[in-house]
PDB file of C-alpha atoms in Angstrom:
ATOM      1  CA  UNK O   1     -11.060 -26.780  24.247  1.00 47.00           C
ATOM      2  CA  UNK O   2     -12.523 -28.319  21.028  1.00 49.00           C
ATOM      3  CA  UNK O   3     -11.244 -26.577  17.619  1.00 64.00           C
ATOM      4  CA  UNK O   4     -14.020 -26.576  15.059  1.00 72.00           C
ATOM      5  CA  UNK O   5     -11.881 -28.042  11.776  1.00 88.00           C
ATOM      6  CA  UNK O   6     -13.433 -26.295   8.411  1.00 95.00           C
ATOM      7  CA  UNK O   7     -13.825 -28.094   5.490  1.00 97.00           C
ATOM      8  CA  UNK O   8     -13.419 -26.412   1.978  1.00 98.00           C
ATOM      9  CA  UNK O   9     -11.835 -27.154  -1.751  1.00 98.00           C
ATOM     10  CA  UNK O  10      -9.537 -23.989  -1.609  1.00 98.00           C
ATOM     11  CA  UNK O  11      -7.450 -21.917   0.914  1.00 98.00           C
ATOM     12  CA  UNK O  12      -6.656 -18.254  -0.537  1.00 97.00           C
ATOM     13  CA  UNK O  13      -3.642 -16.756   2.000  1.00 95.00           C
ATOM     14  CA  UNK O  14      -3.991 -12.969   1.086  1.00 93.00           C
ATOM     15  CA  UNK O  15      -6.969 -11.231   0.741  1.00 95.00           C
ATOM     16  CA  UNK O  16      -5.793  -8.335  -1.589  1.00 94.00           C
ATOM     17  CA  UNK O  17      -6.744  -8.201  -5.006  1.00 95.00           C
ATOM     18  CA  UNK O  18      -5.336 -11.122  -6.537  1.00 96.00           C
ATOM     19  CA  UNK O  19      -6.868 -12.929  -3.526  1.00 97.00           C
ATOM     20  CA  UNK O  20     -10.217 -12.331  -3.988  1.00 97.00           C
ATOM     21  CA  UNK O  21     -10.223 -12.739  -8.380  1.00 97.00           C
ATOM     22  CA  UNK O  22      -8.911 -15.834  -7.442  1.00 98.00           C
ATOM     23  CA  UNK O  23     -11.957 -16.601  -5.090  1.00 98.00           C
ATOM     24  CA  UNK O  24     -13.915 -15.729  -8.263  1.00 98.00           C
ATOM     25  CA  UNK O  25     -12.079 -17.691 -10.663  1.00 98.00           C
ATOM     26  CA  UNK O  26     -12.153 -20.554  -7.853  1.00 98.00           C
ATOM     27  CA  UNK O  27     -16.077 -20.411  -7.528  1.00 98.00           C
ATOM     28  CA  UNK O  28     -16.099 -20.597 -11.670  1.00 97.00           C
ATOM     29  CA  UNK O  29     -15.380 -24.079 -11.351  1.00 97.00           C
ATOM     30  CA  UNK O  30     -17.366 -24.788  -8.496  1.00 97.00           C
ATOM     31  CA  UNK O  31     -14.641 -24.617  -5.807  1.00 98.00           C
ATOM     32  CA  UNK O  32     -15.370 -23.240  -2.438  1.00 98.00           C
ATOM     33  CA  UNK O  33     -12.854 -20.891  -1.033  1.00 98.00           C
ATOM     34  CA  UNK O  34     -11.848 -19.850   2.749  1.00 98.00           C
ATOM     35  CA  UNK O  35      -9.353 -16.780   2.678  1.00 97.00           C
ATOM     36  CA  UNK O  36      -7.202 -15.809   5.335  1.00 96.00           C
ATOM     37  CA  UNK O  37      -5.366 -12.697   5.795  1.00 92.00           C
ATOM     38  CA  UNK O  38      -3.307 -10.729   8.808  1.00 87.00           C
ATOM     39  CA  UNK O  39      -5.298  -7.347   8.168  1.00 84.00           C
ATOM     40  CA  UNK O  40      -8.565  -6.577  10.050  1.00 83.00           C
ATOM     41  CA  UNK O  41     -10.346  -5.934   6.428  1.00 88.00           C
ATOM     42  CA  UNK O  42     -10.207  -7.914   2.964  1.00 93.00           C
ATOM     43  CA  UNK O  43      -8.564  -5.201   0.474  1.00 93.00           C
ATOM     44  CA  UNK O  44      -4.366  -5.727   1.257  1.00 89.00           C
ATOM     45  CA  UNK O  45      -2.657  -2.651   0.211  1.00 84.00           C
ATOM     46  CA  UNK O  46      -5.127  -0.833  -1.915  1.00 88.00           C
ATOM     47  CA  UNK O  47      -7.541  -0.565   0.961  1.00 86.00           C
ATOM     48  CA  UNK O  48      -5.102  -0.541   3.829  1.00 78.00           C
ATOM     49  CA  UNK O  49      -2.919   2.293   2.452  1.00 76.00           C
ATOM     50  CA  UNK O  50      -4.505   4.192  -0.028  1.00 79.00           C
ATOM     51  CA  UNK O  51      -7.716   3.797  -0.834  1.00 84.00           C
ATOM     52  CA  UNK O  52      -8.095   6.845  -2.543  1.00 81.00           C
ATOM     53  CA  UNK O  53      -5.264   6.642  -4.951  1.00 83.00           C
ATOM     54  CA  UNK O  54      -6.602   6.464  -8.677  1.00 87.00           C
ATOM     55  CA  UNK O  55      -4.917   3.461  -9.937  1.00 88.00           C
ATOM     56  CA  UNK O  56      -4.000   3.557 -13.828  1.00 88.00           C
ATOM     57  CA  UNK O  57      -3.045  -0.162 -14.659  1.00 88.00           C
ATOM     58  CA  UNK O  58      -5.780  -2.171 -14.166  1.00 91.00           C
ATOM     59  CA  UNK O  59      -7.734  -4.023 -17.954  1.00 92.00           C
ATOM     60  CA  UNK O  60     -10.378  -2.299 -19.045  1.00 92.00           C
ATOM     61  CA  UNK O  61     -10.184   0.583 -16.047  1.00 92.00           C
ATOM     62  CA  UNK O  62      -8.207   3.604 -17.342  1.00 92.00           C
ATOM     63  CA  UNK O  63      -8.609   4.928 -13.893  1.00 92.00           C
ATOM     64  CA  UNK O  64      -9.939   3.458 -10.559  1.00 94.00           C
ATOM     65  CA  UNK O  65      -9.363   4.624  -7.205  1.00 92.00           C
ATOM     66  CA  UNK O  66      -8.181   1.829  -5.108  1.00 92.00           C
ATOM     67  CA  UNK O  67     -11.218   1.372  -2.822  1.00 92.00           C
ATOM     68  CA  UNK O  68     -13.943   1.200  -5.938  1.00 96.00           C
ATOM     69  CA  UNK O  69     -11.364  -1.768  -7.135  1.00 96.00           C
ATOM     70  CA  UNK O  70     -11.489  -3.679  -4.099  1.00 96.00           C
ATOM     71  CA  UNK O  71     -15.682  -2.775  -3.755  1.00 96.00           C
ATOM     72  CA  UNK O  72     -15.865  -4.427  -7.248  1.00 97.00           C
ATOM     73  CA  UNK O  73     -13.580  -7.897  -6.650  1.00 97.00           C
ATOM     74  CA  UNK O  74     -15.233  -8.091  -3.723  1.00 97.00           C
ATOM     75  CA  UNK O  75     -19.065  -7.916  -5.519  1.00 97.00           C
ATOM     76  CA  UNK O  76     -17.519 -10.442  -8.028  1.00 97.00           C
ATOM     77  CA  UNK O  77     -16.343 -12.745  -5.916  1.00 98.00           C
ATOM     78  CA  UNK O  78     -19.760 -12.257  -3.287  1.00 97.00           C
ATOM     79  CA  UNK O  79     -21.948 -15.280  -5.068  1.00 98.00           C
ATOM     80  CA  UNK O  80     -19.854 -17.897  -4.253  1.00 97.00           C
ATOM     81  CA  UNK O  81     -19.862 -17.385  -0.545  1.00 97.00           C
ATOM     82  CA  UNK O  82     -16.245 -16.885   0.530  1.00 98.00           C
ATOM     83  CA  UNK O  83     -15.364 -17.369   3.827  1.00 97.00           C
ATOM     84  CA  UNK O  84     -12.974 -14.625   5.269  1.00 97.00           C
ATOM     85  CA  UNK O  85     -10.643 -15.427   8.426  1.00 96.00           C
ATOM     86  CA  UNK O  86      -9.322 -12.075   9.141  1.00 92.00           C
ATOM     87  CA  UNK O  87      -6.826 -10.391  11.265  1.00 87.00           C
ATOM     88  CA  UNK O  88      -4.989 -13.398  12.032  1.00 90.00           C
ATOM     89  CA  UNK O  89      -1.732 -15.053   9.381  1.00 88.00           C
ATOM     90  CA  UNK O  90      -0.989 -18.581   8.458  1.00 91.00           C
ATOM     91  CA  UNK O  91       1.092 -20.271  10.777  1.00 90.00           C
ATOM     92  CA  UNK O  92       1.989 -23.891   9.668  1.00 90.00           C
ATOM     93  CA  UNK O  93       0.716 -25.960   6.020  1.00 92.00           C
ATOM     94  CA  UNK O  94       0.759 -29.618   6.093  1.00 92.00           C
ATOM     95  CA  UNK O  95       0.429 -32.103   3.927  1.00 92.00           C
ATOM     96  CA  UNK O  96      -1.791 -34.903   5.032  1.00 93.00           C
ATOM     97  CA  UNK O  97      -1.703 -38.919   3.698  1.00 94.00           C
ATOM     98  CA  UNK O  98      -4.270 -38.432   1.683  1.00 94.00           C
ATOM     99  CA  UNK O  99      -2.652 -35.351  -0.548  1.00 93.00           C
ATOM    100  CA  UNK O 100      -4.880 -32.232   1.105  1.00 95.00           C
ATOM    101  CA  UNK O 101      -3.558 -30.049   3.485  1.00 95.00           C
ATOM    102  CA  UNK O 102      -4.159 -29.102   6.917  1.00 95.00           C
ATOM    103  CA  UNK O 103      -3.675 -25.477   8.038  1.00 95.00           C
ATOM    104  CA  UNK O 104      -3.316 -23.688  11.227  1.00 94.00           C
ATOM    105  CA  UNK O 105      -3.504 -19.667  11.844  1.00 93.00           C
ATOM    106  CA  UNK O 106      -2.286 -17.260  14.768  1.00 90.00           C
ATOM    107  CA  UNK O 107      -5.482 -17.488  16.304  1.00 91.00           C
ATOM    108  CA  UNK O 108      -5.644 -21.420  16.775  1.00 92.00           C
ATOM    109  CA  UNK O 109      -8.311 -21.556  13.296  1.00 94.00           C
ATOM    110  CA  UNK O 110      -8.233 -25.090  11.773  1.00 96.00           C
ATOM    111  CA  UNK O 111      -8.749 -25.736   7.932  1.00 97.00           C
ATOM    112  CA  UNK O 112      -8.260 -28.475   5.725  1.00 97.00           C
ATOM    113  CA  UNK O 113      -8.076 -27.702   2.440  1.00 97.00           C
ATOM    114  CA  UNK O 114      -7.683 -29.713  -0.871  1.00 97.00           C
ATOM    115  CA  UNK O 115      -5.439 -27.064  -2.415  1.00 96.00           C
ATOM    116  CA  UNK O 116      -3.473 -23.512  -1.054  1.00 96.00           C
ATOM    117  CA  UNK O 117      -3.149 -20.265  -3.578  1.00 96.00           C
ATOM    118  CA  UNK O 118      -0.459 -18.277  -1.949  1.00 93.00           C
ATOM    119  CA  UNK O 119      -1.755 -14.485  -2.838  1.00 92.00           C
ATOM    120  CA  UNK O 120       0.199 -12.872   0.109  1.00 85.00           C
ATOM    121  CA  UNK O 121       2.477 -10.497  -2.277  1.00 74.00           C
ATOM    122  CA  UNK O 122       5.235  -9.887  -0.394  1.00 65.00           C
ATOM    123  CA  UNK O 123       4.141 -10.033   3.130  1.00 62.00           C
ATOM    124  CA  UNK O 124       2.988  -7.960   5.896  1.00 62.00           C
ATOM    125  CA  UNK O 125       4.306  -3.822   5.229  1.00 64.00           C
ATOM    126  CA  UNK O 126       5.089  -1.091   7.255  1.00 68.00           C
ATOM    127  CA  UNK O 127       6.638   2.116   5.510  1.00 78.00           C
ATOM    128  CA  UNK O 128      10.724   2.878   5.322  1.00 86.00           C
ATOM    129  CA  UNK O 129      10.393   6.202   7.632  1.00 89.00           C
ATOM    130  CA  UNK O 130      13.038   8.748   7.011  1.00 92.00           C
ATOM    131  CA  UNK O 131      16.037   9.497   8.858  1.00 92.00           C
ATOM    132  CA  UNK O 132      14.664  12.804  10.505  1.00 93.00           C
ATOM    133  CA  UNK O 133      15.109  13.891  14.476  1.00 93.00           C
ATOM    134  CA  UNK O 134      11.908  13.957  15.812  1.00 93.00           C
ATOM    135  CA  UNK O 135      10.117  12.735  13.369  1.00 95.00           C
ATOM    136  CA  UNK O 136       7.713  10.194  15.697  1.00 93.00           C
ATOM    137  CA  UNK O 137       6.244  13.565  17.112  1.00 95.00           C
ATOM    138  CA  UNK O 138       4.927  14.931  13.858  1.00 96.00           C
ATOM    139  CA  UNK O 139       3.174  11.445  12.408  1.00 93.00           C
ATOM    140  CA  UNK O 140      -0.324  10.872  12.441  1.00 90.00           C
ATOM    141  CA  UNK O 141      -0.809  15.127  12.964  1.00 94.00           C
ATOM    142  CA  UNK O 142       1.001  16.334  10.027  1.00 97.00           C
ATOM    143  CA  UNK O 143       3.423  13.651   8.545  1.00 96.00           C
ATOM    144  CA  UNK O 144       1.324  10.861   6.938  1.00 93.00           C
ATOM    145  CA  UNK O 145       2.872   7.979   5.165  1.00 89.00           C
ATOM    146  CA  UNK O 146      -0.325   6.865   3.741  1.00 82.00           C
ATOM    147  CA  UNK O 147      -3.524   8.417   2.428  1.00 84.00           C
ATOM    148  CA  UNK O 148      -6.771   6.866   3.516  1.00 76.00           C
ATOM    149  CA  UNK O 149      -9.075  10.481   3.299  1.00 85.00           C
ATOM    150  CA  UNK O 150      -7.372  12.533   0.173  1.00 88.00           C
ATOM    151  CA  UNK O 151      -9.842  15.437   1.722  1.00 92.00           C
ATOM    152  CA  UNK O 152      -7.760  16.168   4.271  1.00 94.00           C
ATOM    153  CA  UNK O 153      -5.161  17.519   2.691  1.00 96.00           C
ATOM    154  CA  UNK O 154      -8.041  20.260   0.878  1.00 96.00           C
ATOM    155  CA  UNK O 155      -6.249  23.763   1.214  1.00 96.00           C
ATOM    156  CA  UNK O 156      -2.838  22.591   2.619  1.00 97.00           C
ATOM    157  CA  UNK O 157       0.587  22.692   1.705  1.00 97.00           C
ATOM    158  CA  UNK O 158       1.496  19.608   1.111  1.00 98.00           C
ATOM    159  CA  UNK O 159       5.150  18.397   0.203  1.00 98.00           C
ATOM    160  CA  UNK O 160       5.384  14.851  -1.104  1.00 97.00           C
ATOM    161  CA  UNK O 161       8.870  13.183  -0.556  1.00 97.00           C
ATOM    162  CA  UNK O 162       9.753  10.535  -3.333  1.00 95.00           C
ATOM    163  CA  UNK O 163      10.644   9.234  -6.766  1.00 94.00           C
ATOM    164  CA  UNK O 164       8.065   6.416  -7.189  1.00 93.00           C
ATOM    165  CA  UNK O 165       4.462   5.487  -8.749  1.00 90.00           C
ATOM    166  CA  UNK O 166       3.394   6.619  -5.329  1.00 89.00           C
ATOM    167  CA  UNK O 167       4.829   9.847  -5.097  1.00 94.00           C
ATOM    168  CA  UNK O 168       3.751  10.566  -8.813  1.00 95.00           C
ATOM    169  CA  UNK O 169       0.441   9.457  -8.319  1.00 92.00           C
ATOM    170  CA  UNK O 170      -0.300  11.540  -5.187  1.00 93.00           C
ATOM    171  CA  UNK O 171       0.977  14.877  -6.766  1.00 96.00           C
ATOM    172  CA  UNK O 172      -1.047  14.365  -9.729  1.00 95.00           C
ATOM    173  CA  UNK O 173      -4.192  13.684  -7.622  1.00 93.00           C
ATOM    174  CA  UNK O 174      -2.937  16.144  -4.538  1.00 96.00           C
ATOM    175  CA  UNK O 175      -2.812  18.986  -7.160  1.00 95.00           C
ATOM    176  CA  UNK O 176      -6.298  19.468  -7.795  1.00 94.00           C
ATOM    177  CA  UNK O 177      -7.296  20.305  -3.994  1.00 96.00           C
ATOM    178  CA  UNK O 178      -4.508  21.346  -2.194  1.00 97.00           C
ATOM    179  CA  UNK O 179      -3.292  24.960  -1.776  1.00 97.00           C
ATOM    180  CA  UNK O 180       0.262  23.747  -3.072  1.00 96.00           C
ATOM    181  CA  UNK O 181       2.062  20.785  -3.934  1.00 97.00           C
ATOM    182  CA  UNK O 182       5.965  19.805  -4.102  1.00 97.00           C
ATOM    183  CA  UNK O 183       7.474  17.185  -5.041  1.00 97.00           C
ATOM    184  CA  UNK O 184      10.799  16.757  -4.255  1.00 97.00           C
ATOM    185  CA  UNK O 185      13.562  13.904  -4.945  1.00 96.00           C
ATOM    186  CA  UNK O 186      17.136  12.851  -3.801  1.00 93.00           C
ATOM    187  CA  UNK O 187      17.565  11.634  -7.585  1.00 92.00           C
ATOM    188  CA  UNK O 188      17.142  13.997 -10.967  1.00 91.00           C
ATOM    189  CA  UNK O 189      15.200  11.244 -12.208  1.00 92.00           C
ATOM    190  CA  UNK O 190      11.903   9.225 -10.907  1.00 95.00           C
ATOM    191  CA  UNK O 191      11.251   5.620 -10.861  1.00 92.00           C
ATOM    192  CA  UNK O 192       7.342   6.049 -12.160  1.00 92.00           C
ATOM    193  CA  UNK O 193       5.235   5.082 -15.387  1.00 90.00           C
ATOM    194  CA  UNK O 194       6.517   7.643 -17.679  1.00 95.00           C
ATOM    195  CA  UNK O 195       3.139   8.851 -18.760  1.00 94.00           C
ATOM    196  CA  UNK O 196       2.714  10.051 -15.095  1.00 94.00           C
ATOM    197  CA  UNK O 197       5.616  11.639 -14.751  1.00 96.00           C
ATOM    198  CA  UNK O 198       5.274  13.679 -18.190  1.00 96.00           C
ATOM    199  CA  UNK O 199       2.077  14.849 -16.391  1.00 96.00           C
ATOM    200  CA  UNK O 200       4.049  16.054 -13.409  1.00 96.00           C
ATOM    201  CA  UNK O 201       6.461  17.436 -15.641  1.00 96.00           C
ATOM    202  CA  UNK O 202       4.145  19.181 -17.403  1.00 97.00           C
ATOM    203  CA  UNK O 203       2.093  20.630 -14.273  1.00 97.00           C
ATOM    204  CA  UNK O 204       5.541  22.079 -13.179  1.00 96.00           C
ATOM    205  CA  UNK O 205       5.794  23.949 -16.303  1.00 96.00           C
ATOM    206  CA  UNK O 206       2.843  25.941 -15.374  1.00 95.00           C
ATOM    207  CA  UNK O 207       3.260  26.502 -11.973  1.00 93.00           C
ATOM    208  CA  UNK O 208       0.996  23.882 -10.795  1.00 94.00           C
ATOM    209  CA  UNK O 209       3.422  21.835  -9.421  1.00 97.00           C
ATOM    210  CA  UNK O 210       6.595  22.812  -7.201  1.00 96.00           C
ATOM    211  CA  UNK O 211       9.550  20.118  -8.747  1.00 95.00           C
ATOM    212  CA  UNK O 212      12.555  20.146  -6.043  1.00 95.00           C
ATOM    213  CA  UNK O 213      15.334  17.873  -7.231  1.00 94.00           C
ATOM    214  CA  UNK O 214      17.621  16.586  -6.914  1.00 94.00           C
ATOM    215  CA  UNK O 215      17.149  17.340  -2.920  1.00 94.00           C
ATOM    216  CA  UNK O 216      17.629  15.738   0.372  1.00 93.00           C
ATOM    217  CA  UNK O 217      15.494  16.236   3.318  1.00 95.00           C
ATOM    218  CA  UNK O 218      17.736  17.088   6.855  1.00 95.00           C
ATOM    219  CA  UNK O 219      15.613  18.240   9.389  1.00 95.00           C
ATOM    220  CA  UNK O 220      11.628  19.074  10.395  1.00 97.00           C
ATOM    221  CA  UNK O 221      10.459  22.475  11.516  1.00 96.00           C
ATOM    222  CA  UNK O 222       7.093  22.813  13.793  1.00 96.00           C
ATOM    223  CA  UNK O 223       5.588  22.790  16.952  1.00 94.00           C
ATOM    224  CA  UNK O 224       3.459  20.495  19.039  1.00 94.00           C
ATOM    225  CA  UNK O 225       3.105  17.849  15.997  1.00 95.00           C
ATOM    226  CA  UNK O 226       2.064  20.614  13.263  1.00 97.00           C
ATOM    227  CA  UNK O 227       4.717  20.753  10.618  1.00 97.00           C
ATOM    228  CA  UNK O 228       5.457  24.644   9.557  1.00 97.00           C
ATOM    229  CA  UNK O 229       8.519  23.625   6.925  1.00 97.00           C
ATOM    230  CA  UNK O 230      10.587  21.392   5.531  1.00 97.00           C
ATOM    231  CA  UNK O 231      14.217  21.596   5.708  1.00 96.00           C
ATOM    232  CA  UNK O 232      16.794  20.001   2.969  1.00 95.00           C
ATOM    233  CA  UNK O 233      19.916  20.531   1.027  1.00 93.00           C
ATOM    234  CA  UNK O 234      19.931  20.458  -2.616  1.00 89.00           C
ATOM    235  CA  UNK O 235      22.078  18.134  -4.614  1.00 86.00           C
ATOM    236  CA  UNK O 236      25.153  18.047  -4.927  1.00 86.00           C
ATOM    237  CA  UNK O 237      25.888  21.745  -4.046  1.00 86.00           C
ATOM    238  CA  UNK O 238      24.791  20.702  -0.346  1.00 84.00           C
ATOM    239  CA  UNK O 239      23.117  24.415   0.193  1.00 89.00           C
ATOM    240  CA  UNK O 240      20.099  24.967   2.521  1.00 92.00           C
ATOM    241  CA  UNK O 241      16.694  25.143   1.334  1.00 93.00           C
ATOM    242  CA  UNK O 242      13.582  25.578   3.247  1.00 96.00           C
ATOM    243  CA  UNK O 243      10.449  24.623   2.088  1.00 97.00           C
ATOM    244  CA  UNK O 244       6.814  25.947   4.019  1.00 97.00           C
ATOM    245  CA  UNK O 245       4.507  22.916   4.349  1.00 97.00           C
ATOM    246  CA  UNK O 246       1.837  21.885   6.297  1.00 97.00           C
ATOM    247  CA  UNK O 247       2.280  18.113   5.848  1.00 97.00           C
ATOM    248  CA  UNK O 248       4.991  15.890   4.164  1.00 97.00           C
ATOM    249  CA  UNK O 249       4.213  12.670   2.897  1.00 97.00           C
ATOM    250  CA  UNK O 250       7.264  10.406   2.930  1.00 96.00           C
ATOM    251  CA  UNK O 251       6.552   7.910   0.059  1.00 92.00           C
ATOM    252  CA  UNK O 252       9.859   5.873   0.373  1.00 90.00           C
ATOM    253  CA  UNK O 253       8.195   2.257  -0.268  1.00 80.00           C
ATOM    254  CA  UNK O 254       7.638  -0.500   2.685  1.00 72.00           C
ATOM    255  CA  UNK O 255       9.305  -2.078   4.519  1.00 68.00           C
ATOM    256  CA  UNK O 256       7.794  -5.768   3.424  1.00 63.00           C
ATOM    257  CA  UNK O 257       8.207  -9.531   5.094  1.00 63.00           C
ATOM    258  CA  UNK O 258       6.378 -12.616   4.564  1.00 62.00           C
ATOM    259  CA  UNK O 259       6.549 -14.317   7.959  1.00 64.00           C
ATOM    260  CA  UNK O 260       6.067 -17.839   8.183  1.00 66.00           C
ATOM    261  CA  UNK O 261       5.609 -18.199   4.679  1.00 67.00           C
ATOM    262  CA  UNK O 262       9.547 -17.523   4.196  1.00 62.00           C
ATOM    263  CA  UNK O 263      10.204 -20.914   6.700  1.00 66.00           C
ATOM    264  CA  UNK O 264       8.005 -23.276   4.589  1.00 65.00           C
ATOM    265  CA  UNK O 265      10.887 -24.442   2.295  1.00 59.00           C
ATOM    266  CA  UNK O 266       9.338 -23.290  -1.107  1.00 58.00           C
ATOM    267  CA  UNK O 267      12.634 -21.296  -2.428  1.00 50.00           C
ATOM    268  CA  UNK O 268      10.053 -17.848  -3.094  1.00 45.00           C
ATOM    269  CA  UNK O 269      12.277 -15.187  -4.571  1.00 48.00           C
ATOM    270  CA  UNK O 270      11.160 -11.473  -3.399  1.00 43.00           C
ATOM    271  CA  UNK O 271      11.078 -10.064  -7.137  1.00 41.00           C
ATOM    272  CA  UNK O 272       8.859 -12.959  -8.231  1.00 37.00           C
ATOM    273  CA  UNK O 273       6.051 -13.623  -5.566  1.00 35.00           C
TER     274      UNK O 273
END
């Protein structure tokens, strides 16, 4: 079988949003890009896992759900003609004789390329998944590690399990449509902008907002995939508490790794990619 060999100026791996501003800053100076990324869609994170999370730190945006950020990079970076090569990872970079690079994906696609951005974050994700019996049984029905359709969650009681910018985030959005929301945390203190959590702080103070901390979840309680409570021991008296809920979202951060990119000798530290 003949492999067809594409031809461009630039090679974006990752097509999140750093990915495709860099296709835009790219066609700026007349470079043409390809992009490659393991997902099925161009977006990474903010359209994989949460496209309807308002996002509060992007210029000139005070807020922006994820989605509408990714529909706009994606409009910008439209008249220069990216090519995407989805659902499918970077396998192997080489440098040629003649100082370009050829590259080679999962799926047997051939590029050469006269320069690589590396825009991959940290790697393909998967969430850190509690500790709780049984747990596998209740996901996808009731337990829900990330939140693609915030309307589904429209009249429930919702408990949200974590101390970071996601677990803030969600309760502060999660609020204004569910029947109840609470938050609770193994720590007294969160690990979120601090502007959110005065919010959440201040939604507790009037009753809009169940704050359960510090507290550690134990055990699930439900039938046939449909959570009914929550069960956890506050900290560090270690006495039982219930809590009713009709879906917990676990936000304990992913699980990340880069793949091949970690074998190609470029000494990439975790907290600086």
């Amino acid at each position: 079988m003949v492999l067809t060999t594409y031809m461009t100026d630039v090679l974006i791996i990752g097509a999140g949003p750093v990915g495709l501003f860099a296709v835009f800053e790219c066609g700026m100076l007349r470079l043409q890009c390809h992009v490659v990324d393991t997902l099925d869609m161009i977006g990474g994170q903010c359209q994989a896992l949460y496209p309807e999370k308002p996002i509060y730190d992007i210029p000139g945006h005070p807020q922006i759900l994820a989605a509408d950020l990714i529909h706009k990079l994606t409009e910008q970076a439209a008249p220069f003609e990216p090519t995407y090569h989805l659902d499918q990872r970077v396998e192997k970079v080489t440098l040629t004789p003649n100082g370009r690079f050829d590259i080679v994906t999962s799926t047997g696609t051939c590029i050469n390329a006269g320069a690589v951005i590396i825009a991959a974050g940290v790697g393909a994700f998967g969430p850190n998944r509690p500790p709780l019996l049984n747990i596998e049984s209740y996901e996808g029905k009731s337990i829900f590690y990330f939140i693609k359709n915030r309307e589904q969650f429209q009249g429930k009681r919702v408990v949200i399990a974590g101390g970071g910018d996601s677990a803030i985030d969600w309760a502060l959005s999660l609020c204004e449509i569910a029947e109840h929301v609470t938050l609770v945390h193994r720590r007294q203190k969160f690990r979120a902008a601090p502007e959110s959590i005065a919010k959440v702080e201040a939604l507790a103070c009037q009753g809009k907002i169940d704050l359960v901390i510090p507290y550690q979840l134990s055990s699930l309680e439900g039938q046939d995939g449909q959570l009914e409570a929550v069960i956890g021991e506050t900290l560090p008296t270690g006495e039982r508490k219930s809590i009713k809920a009709d879906v917990l979202l676990p936000f304990y951060g992913l699980a990340m790794k880069l793949g091949p990119i970690a074998e190609w000798g470029l000494n990439l530290d975790h907290n600086h990619i």
